[in-house]
JSON list of C-alpha atoms in Angstrom, two decimals:
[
{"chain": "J", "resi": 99, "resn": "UNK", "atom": "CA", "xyz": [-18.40, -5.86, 106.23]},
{"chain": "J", "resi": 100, "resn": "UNK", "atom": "CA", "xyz": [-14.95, -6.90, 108.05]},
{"chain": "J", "resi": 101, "resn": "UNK", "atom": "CA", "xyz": [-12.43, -4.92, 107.37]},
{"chain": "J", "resi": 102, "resn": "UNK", "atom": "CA", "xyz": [-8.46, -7.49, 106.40]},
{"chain": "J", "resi": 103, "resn": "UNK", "atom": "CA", "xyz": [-6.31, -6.50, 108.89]},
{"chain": "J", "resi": 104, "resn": "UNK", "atom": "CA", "xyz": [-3.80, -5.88, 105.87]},
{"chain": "J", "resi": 105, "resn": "UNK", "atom": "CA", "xyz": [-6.16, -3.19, 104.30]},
{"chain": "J", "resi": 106, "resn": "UNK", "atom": "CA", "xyz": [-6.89, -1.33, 107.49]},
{"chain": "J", "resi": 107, "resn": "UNK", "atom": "CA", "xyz": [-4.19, 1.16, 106.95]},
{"chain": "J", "resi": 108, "resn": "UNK", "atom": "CA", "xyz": [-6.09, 1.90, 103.18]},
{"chain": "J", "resi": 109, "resn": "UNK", "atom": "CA", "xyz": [-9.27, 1.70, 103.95]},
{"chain": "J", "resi": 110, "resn": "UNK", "atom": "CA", "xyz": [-8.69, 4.59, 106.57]},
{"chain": "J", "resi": 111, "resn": "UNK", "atom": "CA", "xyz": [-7.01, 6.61, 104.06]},
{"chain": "J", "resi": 112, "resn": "UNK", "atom": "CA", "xyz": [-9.99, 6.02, 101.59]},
{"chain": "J", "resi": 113, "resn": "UNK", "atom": "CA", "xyz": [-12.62, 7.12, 103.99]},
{"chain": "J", "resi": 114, "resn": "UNK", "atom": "CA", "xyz": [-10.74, 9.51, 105.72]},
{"chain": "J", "resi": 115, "resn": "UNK", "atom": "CA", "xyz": [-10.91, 11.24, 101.82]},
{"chain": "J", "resi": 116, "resn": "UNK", "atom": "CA", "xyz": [-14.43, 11.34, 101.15]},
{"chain": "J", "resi": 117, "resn": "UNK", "atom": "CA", "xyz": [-15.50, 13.80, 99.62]},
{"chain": "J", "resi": 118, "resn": "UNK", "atom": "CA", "xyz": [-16.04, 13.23, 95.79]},
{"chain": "J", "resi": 119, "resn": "UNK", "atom": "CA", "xyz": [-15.97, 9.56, 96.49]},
{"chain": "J", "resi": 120, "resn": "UNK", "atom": "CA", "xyz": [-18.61, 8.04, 94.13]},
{"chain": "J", "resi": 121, "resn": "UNK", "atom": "CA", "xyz": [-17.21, 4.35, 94.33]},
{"chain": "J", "resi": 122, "resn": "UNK", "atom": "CA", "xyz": [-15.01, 1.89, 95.46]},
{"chain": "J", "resi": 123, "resn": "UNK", "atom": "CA", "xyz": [-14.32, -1.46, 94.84]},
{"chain": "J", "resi": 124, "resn": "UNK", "atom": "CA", "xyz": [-11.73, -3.67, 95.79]},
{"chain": "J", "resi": 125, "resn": "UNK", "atom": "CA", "xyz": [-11.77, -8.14, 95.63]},
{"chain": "J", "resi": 126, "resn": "UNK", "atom": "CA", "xyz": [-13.03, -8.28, 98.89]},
{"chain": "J", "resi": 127, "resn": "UNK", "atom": "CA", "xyz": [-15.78, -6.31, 97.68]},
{"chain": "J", "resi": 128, "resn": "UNK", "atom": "CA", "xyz": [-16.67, -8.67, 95.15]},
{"chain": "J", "resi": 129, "resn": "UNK", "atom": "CA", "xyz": [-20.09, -10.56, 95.34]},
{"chain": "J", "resi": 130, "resn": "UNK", "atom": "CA", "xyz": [-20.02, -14.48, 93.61]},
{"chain": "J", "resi": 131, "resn": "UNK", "atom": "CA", "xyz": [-23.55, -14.49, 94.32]},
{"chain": "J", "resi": 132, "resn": "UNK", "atom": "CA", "xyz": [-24.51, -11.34, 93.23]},
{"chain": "J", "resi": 133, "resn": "UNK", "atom": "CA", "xyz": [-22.60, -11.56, 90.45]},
{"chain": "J", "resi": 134, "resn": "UNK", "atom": "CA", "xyz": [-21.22, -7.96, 90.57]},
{"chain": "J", "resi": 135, "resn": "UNK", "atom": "CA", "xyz": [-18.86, -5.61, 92.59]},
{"chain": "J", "resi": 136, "resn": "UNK", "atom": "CA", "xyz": [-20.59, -3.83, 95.58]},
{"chain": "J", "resi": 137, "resn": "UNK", "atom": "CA", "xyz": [-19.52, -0.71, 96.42]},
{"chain": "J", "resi": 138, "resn": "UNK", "atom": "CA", "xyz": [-17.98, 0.30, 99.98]},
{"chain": "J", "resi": 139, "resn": "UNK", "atom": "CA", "xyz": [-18.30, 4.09, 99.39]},
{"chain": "J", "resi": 140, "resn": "UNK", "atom": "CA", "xyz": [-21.31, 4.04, 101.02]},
{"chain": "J", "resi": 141, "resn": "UNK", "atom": "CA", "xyz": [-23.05, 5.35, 98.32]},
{"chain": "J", "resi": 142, "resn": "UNK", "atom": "CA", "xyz": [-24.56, 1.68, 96.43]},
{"chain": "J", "resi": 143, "resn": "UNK", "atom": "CA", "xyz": [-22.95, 2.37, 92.94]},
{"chain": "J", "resi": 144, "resn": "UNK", "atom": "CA", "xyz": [-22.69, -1.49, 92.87]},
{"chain": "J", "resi": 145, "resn": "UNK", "atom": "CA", "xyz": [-21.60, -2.45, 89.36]},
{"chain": "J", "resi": 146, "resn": "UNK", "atom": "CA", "xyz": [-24.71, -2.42, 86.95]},
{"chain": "J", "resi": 147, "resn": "UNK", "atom": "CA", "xyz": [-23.56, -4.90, 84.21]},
{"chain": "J", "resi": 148, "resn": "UNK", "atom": "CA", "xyz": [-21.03, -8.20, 84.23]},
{"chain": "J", "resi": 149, "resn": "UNK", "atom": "CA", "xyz": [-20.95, -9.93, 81.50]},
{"chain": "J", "resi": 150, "resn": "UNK", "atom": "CA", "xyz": [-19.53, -13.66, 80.79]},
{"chain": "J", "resi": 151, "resn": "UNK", "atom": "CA", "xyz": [-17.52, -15.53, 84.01]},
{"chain": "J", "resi": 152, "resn": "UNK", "atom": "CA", "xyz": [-15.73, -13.05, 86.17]},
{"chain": "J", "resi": 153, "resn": "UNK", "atom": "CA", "xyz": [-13.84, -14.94, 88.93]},
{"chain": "J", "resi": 154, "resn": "UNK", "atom": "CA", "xyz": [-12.53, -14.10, 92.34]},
{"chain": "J", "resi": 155, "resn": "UNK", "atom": "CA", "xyz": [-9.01, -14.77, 93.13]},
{"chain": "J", "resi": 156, "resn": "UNK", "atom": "CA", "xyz": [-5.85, -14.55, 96.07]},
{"chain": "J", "resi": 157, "resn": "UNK", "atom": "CA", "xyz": [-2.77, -13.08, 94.86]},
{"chain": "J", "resi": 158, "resn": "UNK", "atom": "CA", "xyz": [0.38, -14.51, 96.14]},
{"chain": "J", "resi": 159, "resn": "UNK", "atom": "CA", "xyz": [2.79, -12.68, 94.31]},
{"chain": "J", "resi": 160, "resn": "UNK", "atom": "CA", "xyz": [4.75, -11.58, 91.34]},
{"chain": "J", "resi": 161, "resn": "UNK", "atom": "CA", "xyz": [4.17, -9.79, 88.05]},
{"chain": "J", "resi": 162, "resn": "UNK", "atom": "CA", "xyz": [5.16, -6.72, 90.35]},
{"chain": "J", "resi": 163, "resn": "UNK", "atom": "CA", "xyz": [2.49, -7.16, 92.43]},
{"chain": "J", "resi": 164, "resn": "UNK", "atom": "CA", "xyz": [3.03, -8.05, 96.44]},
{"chain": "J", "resi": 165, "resn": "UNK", "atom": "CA", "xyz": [2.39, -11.72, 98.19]},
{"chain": "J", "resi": 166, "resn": "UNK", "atom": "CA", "xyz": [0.45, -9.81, 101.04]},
{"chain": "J", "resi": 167, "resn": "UNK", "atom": "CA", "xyz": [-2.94, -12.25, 99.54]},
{"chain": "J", "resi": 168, "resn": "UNK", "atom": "CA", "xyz": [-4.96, -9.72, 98.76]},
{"chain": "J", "resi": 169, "resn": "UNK", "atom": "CA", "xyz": [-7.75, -10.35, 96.71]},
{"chain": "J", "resi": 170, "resn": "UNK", "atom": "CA", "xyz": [-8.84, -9.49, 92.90]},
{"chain": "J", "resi": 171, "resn": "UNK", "atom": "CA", "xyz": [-10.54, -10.69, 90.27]},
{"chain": "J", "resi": 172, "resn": "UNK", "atom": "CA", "xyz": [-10.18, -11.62, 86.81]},
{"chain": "J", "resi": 173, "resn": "UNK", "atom": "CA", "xyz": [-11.98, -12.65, 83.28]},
{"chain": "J", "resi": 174, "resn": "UNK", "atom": "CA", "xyz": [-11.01, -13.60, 79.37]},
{"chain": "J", "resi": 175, "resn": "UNK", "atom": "CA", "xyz": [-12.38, -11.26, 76.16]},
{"chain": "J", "resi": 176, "resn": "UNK", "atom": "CA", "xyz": [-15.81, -12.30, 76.92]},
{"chain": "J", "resi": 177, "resn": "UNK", "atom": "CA", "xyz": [-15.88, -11.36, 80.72]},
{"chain": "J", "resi": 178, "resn": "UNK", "atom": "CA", "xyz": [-16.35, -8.19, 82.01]},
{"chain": "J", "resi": 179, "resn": "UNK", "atom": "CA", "xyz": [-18.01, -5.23, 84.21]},
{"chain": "J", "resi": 180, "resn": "UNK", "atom": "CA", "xyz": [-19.63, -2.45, 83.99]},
{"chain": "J", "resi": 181, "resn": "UNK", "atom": "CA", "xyz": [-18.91, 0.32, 87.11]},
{"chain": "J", "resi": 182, "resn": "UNK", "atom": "CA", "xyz": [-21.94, 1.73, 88.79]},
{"chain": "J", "resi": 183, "resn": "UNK", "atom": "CA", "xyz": [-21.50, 5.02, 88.49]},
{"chain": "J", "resi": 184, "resn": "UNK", "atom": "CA", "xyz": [-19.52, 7.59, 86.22]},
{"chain": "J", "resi": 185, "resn": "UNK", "atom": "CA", "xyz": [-19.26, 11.53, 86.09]},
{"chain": "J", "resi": 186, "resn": "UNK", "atom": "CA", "xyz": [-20.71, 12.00, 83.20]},
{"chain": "J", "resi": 187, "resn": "UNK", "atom": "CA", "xyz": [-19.78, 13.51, 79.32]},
{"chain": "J", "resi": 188, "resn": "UNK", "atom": "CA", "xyz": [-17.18, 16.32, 79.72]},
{"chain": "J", "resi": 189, "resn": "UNK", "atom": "CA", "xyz": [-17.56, 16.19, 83.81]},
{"chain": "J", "resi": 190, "resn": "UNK", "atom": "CA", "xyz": [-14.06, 15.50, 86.46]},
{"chain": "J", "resi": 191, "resn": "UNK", "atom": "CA", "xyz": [-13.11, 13.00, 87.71]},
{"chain": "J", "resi": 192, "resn": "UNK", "atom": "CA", "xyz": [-10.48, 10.85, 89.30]},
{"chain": "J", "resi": 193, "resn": "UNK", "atom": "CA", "xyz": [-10.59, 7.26, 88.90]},
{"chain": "J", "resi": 194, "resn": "UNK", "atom": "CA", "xyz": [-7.36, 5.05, 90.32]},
{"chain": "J", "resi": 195, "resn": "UNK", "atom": "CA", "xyz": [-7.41, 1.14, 89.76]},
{"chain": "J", "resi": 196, "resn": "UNK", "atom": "CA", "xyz": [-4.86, -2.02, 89.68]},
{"chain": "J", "resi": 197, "resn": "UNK", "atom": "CA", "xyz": [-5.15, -3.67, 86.44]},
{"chain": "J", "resi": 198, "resn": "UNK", "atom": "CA", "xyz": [-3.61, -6.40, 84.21]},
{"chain": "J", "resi": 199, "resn": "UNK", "atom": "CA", "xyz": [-3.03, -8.36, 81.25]},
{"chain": "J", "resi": 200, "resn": "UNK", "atom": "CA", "xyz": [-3.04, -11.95, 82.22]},
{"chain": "J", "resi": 201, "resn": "UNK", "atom": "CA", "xyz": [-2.92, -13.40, 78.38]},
{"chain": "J", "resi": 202, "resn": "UNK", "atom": "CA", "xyz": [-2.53, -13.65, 74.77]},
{"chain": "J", "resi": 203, "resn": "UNK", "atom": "CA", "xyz": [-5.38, -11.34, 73.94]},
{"chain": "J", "resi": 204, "resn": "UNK", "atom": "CA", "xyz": [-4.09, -7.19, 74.90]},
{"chain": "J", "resi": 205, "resn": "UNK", "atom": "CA", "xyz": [-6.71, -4.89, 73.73]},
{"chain": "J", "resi": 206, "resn": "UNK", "atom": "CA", "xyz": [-8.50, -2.15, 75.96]},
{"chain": "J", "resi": 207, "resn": "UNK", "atom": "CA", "xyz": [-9.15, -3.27, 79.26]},
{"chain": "J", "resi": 208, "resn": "UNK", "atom": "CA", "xyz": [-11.26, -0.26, 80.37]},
{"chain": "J", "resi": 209, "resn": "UNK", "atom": "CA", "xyz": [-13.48, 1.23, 77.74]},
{"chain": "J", "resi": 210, "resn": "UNK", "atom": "CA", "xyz": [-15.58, 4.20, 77.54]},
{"chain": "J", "resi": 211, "resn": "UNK", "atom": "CA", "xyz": [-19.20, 4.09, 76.94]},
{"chain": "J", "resi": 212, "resn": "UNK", "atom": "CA", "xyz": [-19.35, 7.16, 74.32]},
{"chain": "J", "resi": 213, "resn": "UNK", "atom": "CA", "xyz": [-16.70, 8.75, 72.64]},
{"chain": "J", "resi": 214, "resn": "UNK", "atom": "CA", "xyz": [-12.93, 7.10, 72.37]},
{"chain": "J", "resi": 215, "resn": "UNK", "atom": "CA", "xyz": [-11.43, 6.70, 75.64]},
{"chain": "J", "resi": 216, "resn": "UNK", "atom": "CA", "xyz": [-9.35, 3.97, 77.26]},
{"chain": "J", "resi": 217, "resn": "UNK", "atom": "CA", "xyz": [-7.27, 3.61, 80.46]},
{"chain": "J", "resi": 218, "resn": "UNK", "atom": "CA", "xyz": [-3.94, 2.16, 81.11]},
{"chain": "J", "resi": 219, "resn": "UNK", "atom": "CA", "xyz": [-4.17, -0.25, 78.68]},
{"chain": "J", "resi": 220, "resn": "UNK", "atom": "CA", "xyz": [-4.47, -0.74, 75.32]},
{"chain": "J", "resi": 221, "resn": "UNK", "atom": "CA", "xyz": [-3.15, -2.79, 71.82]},
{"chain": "J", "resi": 222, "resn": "UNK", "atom": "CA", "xyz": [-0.25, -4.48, 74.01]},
{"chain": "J", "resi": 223, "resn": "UNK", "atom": "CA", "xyz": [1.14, -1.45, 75.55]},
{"chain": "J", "resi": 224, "resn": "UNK", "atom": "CA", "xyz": [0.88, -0.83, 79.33]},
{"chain": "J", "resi": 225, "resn": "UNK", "atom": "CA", "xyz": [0.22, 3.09, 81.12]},
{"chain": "J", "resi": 226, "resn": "UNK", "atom": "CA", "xyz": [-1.17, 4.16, 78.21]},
{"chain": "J", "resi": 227, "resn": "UNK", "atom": "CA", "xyz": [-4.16, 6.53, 78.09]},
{"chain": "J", "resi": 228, "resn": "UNK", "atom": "CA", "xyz": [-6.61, 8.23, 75.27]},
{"chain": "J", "resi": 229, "resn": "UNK", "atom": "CA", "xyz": [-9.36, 10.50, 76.01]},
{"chain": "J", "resi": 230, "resn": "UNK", "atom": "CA", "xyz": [-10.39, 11.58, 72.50]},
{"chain": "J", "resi": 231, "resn": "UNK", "atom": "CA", "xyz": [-6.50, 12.45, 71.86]},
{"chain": "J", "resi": 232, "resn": "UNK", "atom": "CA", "xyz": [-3.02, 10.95, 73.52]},
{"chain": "J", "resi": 233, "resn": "UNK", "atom": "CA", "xyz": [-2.26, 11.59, 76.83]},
{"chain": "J", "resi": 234, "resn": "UNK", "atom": "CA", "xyz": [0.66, 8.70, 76.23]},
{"chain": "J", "resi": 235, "resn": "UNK", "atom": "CA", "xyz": [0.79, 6.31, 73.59]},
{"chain": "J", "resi": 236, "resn": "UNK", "atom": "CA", "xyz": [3.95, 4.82, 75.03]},
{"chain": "J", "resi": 237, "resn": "UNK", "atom": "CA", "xyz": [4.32, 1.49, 76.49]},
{"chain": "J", "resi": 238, "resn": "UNK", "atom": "CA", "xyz": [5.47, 1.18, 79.96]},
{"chain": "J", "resi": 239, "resn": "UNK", "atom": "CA", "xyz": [7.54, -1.59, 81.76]},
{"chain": "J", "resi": 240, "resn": "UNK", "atom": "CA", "xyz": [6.59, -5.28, 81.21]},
{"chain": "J", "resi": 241, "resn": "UNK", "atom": "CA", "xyz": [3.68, -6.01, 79.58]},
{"chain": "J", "resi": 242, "resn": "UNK", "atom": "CA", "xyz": [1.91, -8.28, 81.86]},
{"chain": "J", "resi": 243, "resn": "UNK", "atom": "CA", "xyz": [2.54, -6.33, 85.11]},
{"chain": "J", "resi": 244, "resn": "UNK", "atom": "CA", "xyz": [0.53, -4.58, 87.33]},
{"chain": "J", "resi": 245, "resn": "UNK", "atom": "CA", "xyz": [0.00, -0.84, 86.53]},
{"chain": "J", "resi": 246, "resn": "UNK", "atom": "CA", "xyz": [-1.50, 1.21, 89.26]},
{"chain": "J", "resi": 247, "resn": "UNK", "atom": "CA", "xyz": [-3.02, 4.50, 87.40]},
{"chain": "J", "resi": 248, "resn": "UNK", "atom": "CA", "xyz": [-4.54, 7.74, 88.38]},
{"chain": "J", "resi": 249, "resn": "UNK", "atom": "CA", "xyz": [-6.58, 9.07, 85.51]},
{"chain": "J", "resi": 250, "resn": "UNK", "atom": "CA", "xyz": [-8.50, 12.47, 85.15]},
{"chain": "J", "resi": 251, "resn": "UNK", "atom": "CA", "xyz": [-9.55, 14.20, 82.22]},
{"chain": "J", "resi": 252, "resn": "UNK", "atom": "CA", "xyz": [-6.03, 15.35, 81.11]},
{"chain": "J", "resi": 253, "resn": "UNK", "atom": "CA", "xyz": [-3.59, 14.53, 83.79]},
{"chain": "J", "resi": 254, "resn": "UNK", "atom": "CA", "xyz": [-2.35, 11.03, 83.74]},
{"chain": "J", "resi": 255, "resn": "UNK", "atom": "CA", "xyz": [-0.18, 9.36, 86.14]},
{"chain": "J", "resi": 256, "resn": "UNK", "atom": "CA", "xyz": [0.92, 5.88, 87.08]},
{"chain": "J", "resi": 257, "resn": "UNK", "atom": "CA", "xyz": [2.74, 4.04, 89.77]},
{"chain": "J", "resi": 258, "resn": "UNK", "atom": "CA", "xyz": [2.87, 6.70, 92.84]},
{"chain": "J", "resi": 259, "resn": "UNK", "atom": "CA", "xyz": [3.56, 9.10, 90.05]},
{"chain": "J", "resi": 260, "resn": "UNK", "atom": "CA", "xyz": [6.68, 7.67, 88.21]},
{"chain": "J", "resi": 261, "resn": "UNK", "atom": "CA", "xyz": [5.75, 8.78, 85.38]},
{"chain": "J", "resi": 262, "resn": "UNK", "atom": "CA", "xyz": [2.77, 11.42, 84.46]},
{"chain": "J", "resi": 263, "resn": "UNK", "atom": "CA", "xyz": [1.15, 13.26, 81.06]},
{"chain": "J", "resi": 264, "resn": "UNK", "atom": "CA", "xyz": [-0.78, 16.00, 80.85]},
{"chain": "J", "resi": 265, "resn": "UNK", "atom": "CA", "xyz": [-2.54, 17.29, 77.49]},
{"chain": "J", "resi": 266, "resn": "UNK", "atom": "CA", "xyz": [-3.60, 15.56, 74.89]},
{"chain": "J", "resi": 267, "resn": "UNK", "atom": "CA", "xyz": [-7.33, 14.18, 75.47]},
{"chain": "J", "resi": 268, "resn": "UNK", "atom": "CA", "xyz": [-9.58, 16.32, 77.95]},
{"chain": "J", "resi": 269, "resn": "UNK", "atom": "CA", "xyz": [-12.43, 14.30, 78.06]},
{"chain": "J", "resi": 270, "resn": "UNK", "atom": "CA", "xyz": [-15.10, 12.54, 80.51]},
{"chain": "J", "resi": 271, "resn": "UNK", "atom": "CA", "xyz": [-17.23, 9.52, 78.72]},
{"chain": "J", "resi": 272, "resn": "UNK", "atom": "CA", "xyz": [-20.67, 8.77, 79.71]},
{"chain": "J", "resi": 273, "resn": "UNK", "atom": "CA", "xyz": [-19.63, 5.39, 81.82]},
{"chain": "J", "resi": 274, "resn": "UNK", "atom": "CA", "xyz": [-16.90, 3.11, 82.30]},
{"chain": "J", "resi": 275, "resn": "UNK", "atom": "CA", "xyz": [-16.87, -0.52, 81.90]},
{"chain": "J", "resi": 276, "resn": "UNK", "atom": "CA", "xyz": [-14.35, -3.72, 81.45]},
{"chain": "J", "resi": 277, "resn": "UNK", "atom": "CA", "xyz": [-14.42, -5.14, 78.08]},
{"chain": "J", "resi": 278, "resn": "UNK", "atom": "CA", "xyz": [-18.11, -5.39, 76.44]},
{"chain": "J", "resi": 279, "resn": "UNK", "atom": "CA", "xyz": [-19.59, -4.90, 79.45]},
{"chain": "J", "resi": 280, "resn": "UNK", "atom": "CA", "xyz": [-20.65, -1.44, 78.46]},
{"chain": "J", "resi": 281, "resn": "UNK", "atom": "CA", "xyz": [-22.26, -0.51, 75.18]},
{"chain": "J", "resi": 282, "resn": "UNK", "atom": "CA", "xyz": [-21.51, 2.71, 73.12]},
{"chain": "J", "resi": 283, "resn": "UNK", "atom": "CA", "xyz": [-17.99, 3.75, 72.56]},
{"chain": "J", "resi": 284, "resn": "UNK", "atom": "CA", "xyz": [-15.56, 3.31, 70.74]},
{"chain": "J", "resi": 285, "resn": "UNK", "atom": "CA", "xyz": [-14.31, -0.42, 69.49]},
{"chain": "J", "resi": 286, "resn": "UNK", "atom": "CA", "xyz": [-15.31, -2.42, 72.98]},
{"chain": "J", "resi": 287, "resn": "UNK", "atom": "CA", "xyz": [-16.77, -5.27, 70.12]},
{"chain": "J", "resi": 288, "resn": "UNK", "atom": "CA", "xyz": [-13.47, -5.62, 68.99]},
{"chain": "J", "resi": 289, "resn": "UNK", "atom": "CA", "xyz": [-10.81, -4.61, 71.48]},
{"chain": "J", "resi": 290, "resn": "UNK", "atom": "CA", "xyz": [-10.59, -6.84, 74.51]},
{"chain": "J", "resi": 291, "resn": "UNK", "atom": "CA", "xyz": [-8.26, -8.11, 76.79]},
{"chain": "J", "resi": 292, "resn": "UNK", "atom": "CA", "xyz": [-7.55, -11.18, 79.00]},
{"chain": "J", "resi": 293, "resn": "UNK", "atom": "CA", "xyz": [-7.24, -9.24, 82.34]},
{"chain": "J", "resi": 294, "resn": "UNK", "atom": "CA", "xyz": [-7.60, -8.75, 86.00]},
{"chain": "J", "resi": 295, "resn": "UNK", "atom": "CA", "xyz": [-8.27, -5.91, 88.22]},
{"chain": "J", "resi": 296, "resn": "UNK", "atom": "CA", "xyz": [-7.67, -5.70, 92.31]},
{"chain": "J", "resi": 297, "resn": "UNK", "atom": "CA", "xyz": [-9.13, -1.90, 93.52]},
{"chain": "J", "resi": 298, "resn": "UNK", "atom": "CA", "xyz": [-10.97, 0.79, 91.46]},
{"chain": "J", "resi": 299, "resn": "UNK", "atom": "CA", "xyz": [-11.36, 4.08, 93.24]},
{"chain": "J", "resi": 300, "resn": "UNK", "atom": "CA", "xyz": [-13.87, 6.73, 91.80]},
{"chain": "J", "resi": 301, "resn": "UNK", "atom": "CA", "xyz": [-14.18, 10.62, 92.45]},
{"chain": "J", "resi": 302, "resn": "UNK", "atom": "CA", "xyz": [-16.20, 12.90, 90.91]},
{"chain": "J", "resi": 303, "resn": "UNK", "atom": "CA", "xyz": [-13.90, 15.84, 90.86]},
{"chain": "J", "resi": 304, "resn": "UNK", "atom": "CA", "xyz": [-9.85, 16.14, 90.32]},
{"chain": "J", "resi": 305, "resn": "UNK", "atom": "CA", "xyz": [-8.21, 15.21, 93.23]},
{"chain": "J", "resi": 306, "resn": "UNK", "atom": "CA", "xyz": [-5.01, 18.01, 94.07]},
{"chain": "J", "resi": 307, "resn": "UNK", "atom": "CA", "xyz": [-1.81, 16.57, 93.39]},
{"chain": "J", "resi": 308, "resn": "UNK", "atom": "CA", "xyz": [-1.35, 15.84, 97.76]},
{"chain": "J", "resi": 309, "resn": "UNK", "atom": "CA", "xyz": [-4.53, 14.04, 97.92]},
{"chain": "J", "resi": 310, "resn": "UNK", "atom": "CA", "xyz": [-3.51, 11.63, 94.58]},
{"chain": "J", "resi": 311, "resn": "UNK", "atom": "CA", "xyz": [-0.09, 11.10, 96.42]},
{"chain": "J", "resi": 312, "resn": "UNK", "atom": "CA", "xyz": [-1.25, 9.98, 99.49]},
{"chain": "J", "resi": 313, "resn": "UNK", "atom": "CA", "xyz": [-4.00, 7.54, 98.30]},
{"chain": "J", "resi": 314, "resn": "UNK", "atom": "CA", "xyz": [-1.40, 6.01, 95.78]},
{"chain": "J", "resi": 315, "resn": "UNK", "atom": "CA", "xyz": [0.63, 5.56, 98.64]},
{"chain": "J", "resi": 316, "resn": "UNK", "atom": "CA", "xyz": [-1.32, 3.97, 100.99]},
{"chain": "J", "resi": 317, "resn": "UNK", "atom": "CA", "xyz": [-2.51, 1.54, 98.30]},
{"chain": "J", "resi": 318, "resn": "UNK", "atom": "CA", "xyz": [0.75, 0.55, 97.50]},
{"chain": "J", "resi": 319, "resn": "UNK", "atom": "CA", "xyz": [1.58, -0.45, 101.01]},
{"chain": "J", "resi": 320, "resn": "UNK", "atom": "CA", "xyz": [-0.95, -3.04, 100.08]},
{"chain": "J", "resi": 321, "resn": "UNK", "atom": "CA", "xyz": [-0.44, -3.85, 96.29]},
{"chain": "J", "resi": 322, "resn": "UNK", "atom": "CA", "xyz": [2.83, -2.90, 96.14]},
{"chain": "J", "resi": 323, "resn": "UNK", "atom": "CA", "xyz": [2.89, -2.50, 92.44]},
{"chain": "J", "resi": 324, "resn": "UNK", "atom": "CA", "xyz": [6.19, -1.22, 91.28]}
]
């Protein structure tokens, strides 16, 4: 696998921070003729579910994202992906993505597989997180931006940290997916978004408040999502 040039900063500060790395995917990462997301952890949690037409794309810029081309990809209500590997009920975790709403339909975007969880976005608000109880309920910044969030079980944070929540939820689901491409869970029949996602990170413990800083750093020399 070649390595962008623009990414070679990140992906050094991704593997130089391995341990408790379970996944990573990013739109480079993305197989069309696989149909799923393979992961560069070195570990093969390739995605183990897409569902509908999920679509590899080149950003070039806006909606608070950069115009450094980078790569991501995107679906409607019916598309989605299920990740490869999760913690498990009640375990930690860290997971940091890129995500988006990209049109008229704003539901969850991630969904757990058990329980009632969601991440970053939900019912037209943006940063938002549940994990069987409010972390934040409040919107944040325009709708259809980019969000970059760091999620654990009760510590919430998004763009480099602008903002944070603890307490609230304190829980792990049993997996993670995009839309319907997971079953279980609360309301991922009837809550679904238009969206798009560019990097999903994955740990299987809580990252210290250093480590989250510099990996949300170095991404956003790449993403630049403000």
């Amino acid at each position: 696998y070649e390595i962008p040039l623009r990414l070679v900063g990140s992906e050094m500060c991704i593997r130089d921070r391995t341990a408790g790395l379970k996944l990573w995917y990013d739109g480079d990462s993305w197989s069309d003729s696989q149909n799923k997301w393979l992961d560069k952890s070195g570990n093969n949690n390739h995605s183990s579910n897409t569902v509908g037409s999920v679509t590899k794309a080149t950003w070039q810029g806006g909606n608070g994202g950069s115009n450094n081309n980078w790569t991501y990809i995107y679906g409607n209500t019916d598309a989605g992906v299920r990740l490869g590997y999760w913690p498990g009920v009640n375990n930690n975790y860290t997971f940091i993505h890129f995500t988006r709403y990209t049109g008229g339909s704003r539901g969850r975007i991630w969904q757990g597989t058990s329980g009632n969880w969601l991440c970053g976005h939900w019912s037209s608000r943006r940063g938002v997180f549940y994990h069987e109880g409010w972390l934040n309920s409040s919107s944040q910044g325009s709708l259809d931006d980019w969000v970059q969030c760091t999620d654990t079980r009760s510590l919430v944070r998004i763009n480099r940290g602008a903002s944070q929540w603890t307490g609230g939820g304190n829980y792990s689901p049993s997996g993670v997916a995009i839309n319907n491409a997971g079953s279980g869970g609360c309301c991922n029949a009837n809550e679904r978004s238009d969206w798009a996602c560019a990097v999903i990170i994955l740990y299987d413990r809580t990252l210290s408040d250093s480590e989250m800083s510099t990996m949300e750093s170095f991404l956003f020399n790449v993403y630049k999502v403000s």
